């Protein structure tokens, strides 16, 4: 199942820099492992924002929920999820 996910991050201004840095480092390791597994297919930064658009390829809504709530930055995120399906005009075979 493919999902478009928008993640907007809002770290508190009073969060110590070392704590924020440690959370971001764990987030990078976690997200890159998911990308290597194929679950997190694409990630794009939104210019001028602390936000991203991502495409996930997972087995179920529950799996996506578990992945998203496992993000170290999850407590500081507003997340919007949109299910996707293959467009009949797509020429890509991997858009399942």
CSV table of N, CA and C in Angstrom, one decimal:
chain,number,residue,atom,x,y,z
A,1,UNK,N,0.8,-1.2,0.0
A,1,UNK,CA,0.0,0.0,0.0
A,1,UNK,C,0.9,1.2,0.0
A,2,UNK,N,0.6,2.2,-0.9
A,2,UNK,CA,1.3,3.4,-1.0
A,2,UNK,C,0.6,4.5,-0.2
A,3,UNK,N,1.4,5.3,0.5
A,3,UNK,CA,0.8,6.5,1.2
A,3,UNK,C,1.7,7.7,1.0
A,4,UNK,N,1.1,8.8,0.7
A,4,UNK,CA,1.8,10.1,0.7
A,4,UNK,C,1.6,10.7,2.2
A,5,UNK,N,2.8,11.0,2.7
A,5,UNK,CA,2.8,11.5,4.1
A,5,UNK,C,3.5,12.9,4.2
A,6,UNK,N,2.8,13.9,4.7
A,6,UNK,CA,3.5,15.2,5.0
A,6,UNK,C,3.8,15.3,6.4
A,7,UNK,N,5.0,15.6,6.7
A,7,UNK,CA,5.5,15.7,8.1
A,7,UNK,C,6.0,17.1,8.3
A,8,UNK,N,5.3,17.9,9.2
A,8,UNK,CA,5.8,19.2,9.6
A,8,UNK,C,6.3,19.1,11.0
A,9,UNK,N,7.6,19.5,11.2
A,9,UNK,CA,8.3,19.4,12.5
A,9,UNK,C,8.2,20.8,13.2
A,10,UNK,N,7.9,20.7,14.5
A,10,UNK,CA,7.9,22.0,15.3
A,10,UNK,C,8.6,21.7,16.6
A,11,UNK,N,9.9,21.8,16.6
A,11,UNK,CA,10.7,21.6,17.9
A,11,UNK,C,10.5,22.8,18.8
A,12,UNK,N,10.3,22.6,20.1
A,12,UNK,CA,10.1,23.7,21.0
A,12,UNK,C,11.4,24.6,21.0
A,13,UNK,N,11.2,25.9,21.1
A,13,UNK,CA,12.3,26.8,21.1
A,13,UNK,C,13.2,26.7,22.3
A,14,UNK,N,12.6,26.1,23.4
A,14,UNK,CA,13.4,26.0,24.6
A,14,UNK,C,14.0,24.6,24.7
A,15,UNK,N,13.9,23.8,23.7
A,15,UNK,CA,14.6,22.4,23.7
A,15,UNK,C,16.1,22.6,23.6
A,16,UNK,N,16.9,22.1,24.5
A,16,UNK,CA,18.3,22.3,24.5
A,16,UNK,C,18.9,21.8,23.1
A,17,UNK,N,19.9,22.5,22.6
A,17,UNK,CA,20.4,22.1,21.3
A,17,UNK,C,21.0,20.7,21.3
A,18,UNK,N,21.6,20.3,22.4
A,18,UNK,CA,22.2,18.9,22.4
A,18,UNK,C,21.1,17.8,22.4
A,19,UNK,N,20.0,18.1,23.1
A,19,UNK,CA,18.9,17.2,23.1
A,19,UNK,C,18.3,17.1,21.7
A,20,UNK,N,18.1,18.3,21.0
A,20,UNK,CA,17.5,18.3,19.7
A,20,UNK,C,18.5,17.6,18.7
A,21,UNK,N,19.8,17.8,18.9
A,21,UNK,CA,20.7,17.1,18.0
A,21,UNK,C,20.7,15.6,18.1
A,22,UNK,N,20.5,15.1,19.4
A,22,UNK,CA,20.5,13.7,19.6
A,22,UNK,C,19.2,13.1,19.0
A,23,UNK,N,18.1,13.8,19.1
A,23,UNK,CA,16.8,13.3,18.5
A,23,UNK,C,17.0,13.3,17.0
A,24,UNK,N,17.5,14.3,16.4
A,24,UNK,CA,17.7,14.4,15.0
A,24,UNK,C,18.6,13.2,14.5
A,25,UNK,N,19.7,12.9,15.2
A,25,UNK,CA,20.6,11.9,14.8
A,25,UNK,C,19.9,10.5,14.8
A,26,UNK,N,19.1,10.3,15.9
A,26,UNK,CA,18.3,9.0,15.9
A,26,UNK,C,17.3,8.9,14.8
A,27,UNK,N,16.7,10.1,14.5
A,27,UNK,CA,15.7,10.2,13.4
A,27,UNK,C,16.4,9.8,12.1
A,28,UNK,N,17.6,10.3,11.8
A,28,UNK,CA,18.3,10.0,10.6
A,28,UNK,C,18.6,8.5,10.4
A,29,UNK,N,19.1,7.9,11.5
A,29,UNK,CA,19.4,6.5,11.4
A,29,UNK,C,18.1,5.7,11.2
A,30,UNK,N,17.0,6.0,11.9
A,30,UNK,CA,15.7,5.3,11.8
A,30,UNK,C,15.2,5.4,10.3
A,31,UNK,N,15.2,6.7,9.8
A,31,UNK,CA,14.6,6.9,8.5
A,31,UNK,C,15.4,6.3,7.4
A,32,UNK,N,16.7,6.3,7.5
A,32,UNK,CA,17.6,5.7,6.5
A,32,UNK,C,17.4,4.2,6.5
A,33,UNK,N,17.3,3.6,7.6
A,33,UNK,CA,17.0,2.1,7.7
A,33,UNK,C,15.7,1.8,7.0
A,34,UNK,N,14.7,2.6,7.2
A,34,UNK,CA,13.4,2.4,6.5
A,34,UNK,C,13.5,2.6,5.0
A,35,UNK,N,14.3,3.6,4.6
A,35,UNK,CA,14.6,3.8,3.1
A,35,UNK,C,15.3,2.6,2.5
A,36,UNK,N,16.3,2.1,3.2
A,36,UNK,CA,17.0,1.0,2.7
A,36,UNK,C,16.2,-0.3,2.6
A,37,UNK,N,15.2,-0.4,3.5
A,37,UNK,CA,14.3,-1.6,3.5
A,37,UNK,C,13.2,-1.5,2.4
A,38,UNK,N,13.0,-0.3,1.8
A,38,UNK,CA,12.0,-0.1,0.8
A,38,UNK,C,10.7,0.4,1.3
A,39,UNK,N,10.6,0.5,2.6
A,39,UNK,CA,9.3,0.9,3.2
A,39,UNK,C,9.1,2.4,3.0
A,40,UNK,N,10.2,3.2,3.1
A,40,UNK,CA,10.2,4.7,3.0
A,40,UNK,C,10.8,4.9,1.6
A,41,UNK,N,9.9,4.9,0.5
A,41,UNK,CA,10.4,5.0,-0.8
A,41,UNK,C,11.0,6.3,-1.3
A,42,UNK,N,10.4,7.4,-0.8
A,42,UNK,CA,10.9,8.7,-1.3
A,42,UNK,C,10.7,9.7,-0.1
A,43,UNK,N,11.6,10.6,-0.1
A,43,UNK,CA,11.5,11.7,0.9
A,43,UNK,C,12.0,13.0,0.2
A,44,UNK,N,11.2,14.1,0.3
A,44,UNK,CA,11.6,15.4,-0.3
A,44,UNK,C,11.4,16.5,0.8
A,45,UNK,N,12.4,17.3,0.9
A,45,UNK,CA,12.3,18.5,1.8
A,45,UNK,C,11.5,19.5,1.1
A,46,UNK,N,10.7,20.3,1.9
A,46,UNK,CA,9.9,21.4,1.5
A,46,UNK,C,10.8,22.6,1.7
A,47,UNK,N,11.1,23.3,0.6
A,47,UNK,CA,12.0,24.5,0.6
A,47,UNK,C,11.5,25.5,1.6
A,48,UNK,N,12.3,26.0,2.5
A,48,UNK,CA,12.0,27.0,3.5
A,48,UNK,C,11.2,26.6,4.7
A,49,UNK,N,11.0,25.2,4.8
A,49,UNK,CA,10.2,24.7,5.9
A,49,UNK,C,10.9,23.6,6.6
A,50,UNK,N,10.6,23.3,7.8
A,50,UNK,CA,11.1,22.1,8.5
A,50,UNK,C,10.0,21.1,8.3
A,51,UNK,N,10.0,20.6,7.1
A,51,UNK,CA,8.9,19.7,6.7
A,51,UNK,C,9.3,18.8,5.5
A,52,UNK,N,8.6,17.7,5.3
A,52,UNK,CA,8.9,16.9,4.2
A,52,UNK,C,7.6,16.2,3.6
A,53,UNK,N,7.7,15.9,2.3
A,53,UNK,CA,6.7,15.0,1.7
A,53,UNK,C,7.4,13.7,1.5
A,54,UNK,N,6.7,12.6,1.9
A,54,UNK,CA,7.3,11.3,1.7
A,54,UNK,C,6.3,10.3,1.1
A,55,UNK,N,6.9,9.2,0.5
A,55,UNK,CA,6.0,8.1,0.0
A,55,UNK,C,6.5,6.9,0.8
A,56,UNK,N,5.5,6.2,1.4
A,56,UNK,CA,5.7,5.0,2.1
A,56,UNK,C,5.1,3.8,1.3
A,57,UNK,N,5.7,2.7,1.3
A,57,UNK,CA,5.2,1.5,0.7
A,57,UNK,C,5.1,0.4,1.8
A,58,UNK,N,4.0,0.2,2.4
A,58,UNK,CA,3.8,-0.7,3.6
A,58,UNK,C,2.7,-1.7,3.3
A,59,UNK,N,2.6,-2.6,4.2
A,59,UNK,CA,1.6,-3.7,4.1
A,59,UNK,C,0.2,-3.3,4.6
A,60,UNK,N,0.1,-2.3,5.5
A,60,UNK,CA,-1.2,-2.0,6.1
A,60,UNK,C,-1.1,-0.6,6.7
A,61,UNK,N,-2.3,-0.1,7.1
A,61,UNK,CA,-2.4,1.2,7.8
A,61,UNK,C,-1.7,1.0,9.2
A,62,UNK,N,-1.9,-0.1,9.8
A,62,UNK,CA,-1.3,-0.3,11.1
A,62,UNK,C,0.2,-0.3,11.0
A,63,UNK,N,0.8,-0.9,10.0
A,63,UNK,CA,2.3,-0.8,9.8
A,63,UNK,C,2.7,0.6,9.7
A,64,UNK,N,2.0,1.4,8.8
A,64,UNK,CA,2.4,2.8,8.7
A,64,UNK,C,2.3,3.6,10.0
A,65,UNK,N,1.2,3.3,10.7
A,65,UNK,CA,1.1,3.9,12.1
A,65,UNK,C,2.2,3.6,13.0
A,66,UNK,N,2.6,2.3,13.0
A,66,UNK,CA,3.8,1.9,13.9
A,66,UNK,C,5.1,2.6,13.4
A,67,UNK,N,5.3,2.7,12.1
A,67,UNK,CA,6.5,3.4,11.6
A,67,UNK,C,6.5,4.8,12.0
A,68,UNK,N,5.4,5.5,11.8
A,68,UNK,CA,5.3,7.0,12.1
A,68,UNK,C,5.4,7.2,13.6
A,69,UNK,N,4.8,6.5,14.4
A,69,UNK,CA,4.8,6.7,15.8
A,69,UNK,C,6.2,6.3,16.4
A,70,UNK,N,7.0,5.5,15.6
A,70,UNK,CA,8.3,5.2,16.0
A,70,UNK,C,9.4,6.2,15.7
A,71,UNK,N,9.0,7.3,14.9
A,71,UNK,CA,9.9,8.3,14.6
A,71,UNK,C,10.3,9.1,15.9
A,72,UNK,N,11.6,9.3,16.1
A,72,UNK,CA,12.1,10.0,17.3
A,72,UNK,C,11.5,11.4,17.3
A,73,UNK,N,11.2,12.0,16.2
A,73,UNK,CA,10.7,13.4,16.1
A,73,UNK,C,9.1,13.4,16.2
A,74,UNK,N,8.5,12.2,16.2
A,74,UNK,CA,7.1,12.1,16.2
A,74,UNK,C,6.4,13.0,17.2
A,75,UNK,N,6.8,13.1,18.5
A,75,UNK,CA,6.1,14.0,19.4
A,75,UNK,C,6.1,15.5,19.0
A,76,UNK,N,6.9,15.9,18.0
A,76,UNK,CA,7.0,17.2,17.6
A,76,UNK,C,6.5,17.5,16.2
A,77,UNK,N,5.8,16.5,15.7
A,77,UNK,CA,5.3,16.5,14.3
A,77,UNK,C,3.8,16.7,14.2
A,78,UNK,N,3.4,17.4,13.1
A,78,UNK,CA,2.0,17.3,12.6
A,78,UNK,C,2.1,16.5,11.4
A,79,UNK,N,1.3,15.4,11.3
A,79,UNK,CA,1.5,14.5,10.2
A,79,UNK,C,0.1,14.4,9.5
A,80,UNK,N,0.2,14.4,8.1
A,80,UNK,CA,-1.0,14.2,7.3
A,80,UNK,C,-0.7,13.0,6.4
A,81,UNK,N,-1.7,12.1,6.3
A,81,UNK,CA,-1.5,10.9,5.5
A,81,UNK,C,-2.6,10.8,4.4
A,82,UNK,N,-2.2,10.5,3.2
A,82,UNK,CA,-3.1,10.3,2.1
A,82,UNK,C,-2.8,8.9,1.4
A,83,UNK,N,-3.8,8.0,1.4
A,83,UNK,CA,-3.6,6.7,0.7
A,83,UNK,C,-3.5,7.0,-0.8
A,84,UNK,N,-2.7,6.2,-1.5
A,84,UNK,CA,-2.5,6.4,-2.9
A,84,UNK,C,-2.8,5.1,-3.6
A,85,UNK,N,-3.2,5.2,-4.9
A,85,UNK,CA,-3.3,4.0,-5.7
A,85,UNK,C,-2.7,4.3,-7.1
A,86,UNK,N,-2.4,3.3,-7.8
A,86,UNK,CA,-1.8,3.4,-9.1
A,86,UNK,C,-2.7,4.1,-10.1
A,87,UNK,N,-2.2,5.1,-10.8
A,87,UNK,CA,-3.0,5.8,-11.8
A,87,UNK,C,-3.0,5.0,-13.1
A,88,UNK,N,-4.1,4.8,-13.8
A,88,UNK,CA,-4.2,4.0,-15.0
A,88,UNK,C,-3.3,4.5,-16.1
A,89,UNK,N,-2.9,5.7,-16.1
A,89,UNK,CA,-2.0,6.2,-17.2
A,89,UNK,C,-0.5,6.2,-16.8
A,90,UNK,N,-0.2,5.6,-15.6
A,90,UNK,CA,1.2,5.5,-15.3
A,90,UNK,C,1.9,4.5,-16.1
A,91,UNK,N,3.2,4.9,-16.5
A,91,UNK,CA,4.0,4.0,-17.3
A,91,UNK,C,5.0,3.2,-16.4
A,92,UNK,N,4.9,3.5,-15.1
A,92,UNK,CA,5.8,2.8,-14.2
A,92,UNK,C,5.3,1.5,-13.7
A,93,UNK,N,6.0,0.4,-13.8
A,93,UNK,CA,5.6,-0.9,-13.4
A,93,UNK,C,5.6,-1.1,-11.9
A,94,UNK,N,6.4,-0.2,-11.2
A,94,UNK,CA,6.6,-0.4,-9.7
A,94,UNK,C,5.6,0.5,-8.9
A,95,UNK,N,4.6,1.1,-9.6
A,95,UNK,CA,3.6,1.9,-8.9
A,95,UNK,C,2.4,1.0,-8.5
A,96,UNK,N,2.7,0.1,-7.6
A,96,UNK,CA,1.7,-0.9,-7.2
A,96,UNK,C,0.7,-0.3,-6.2
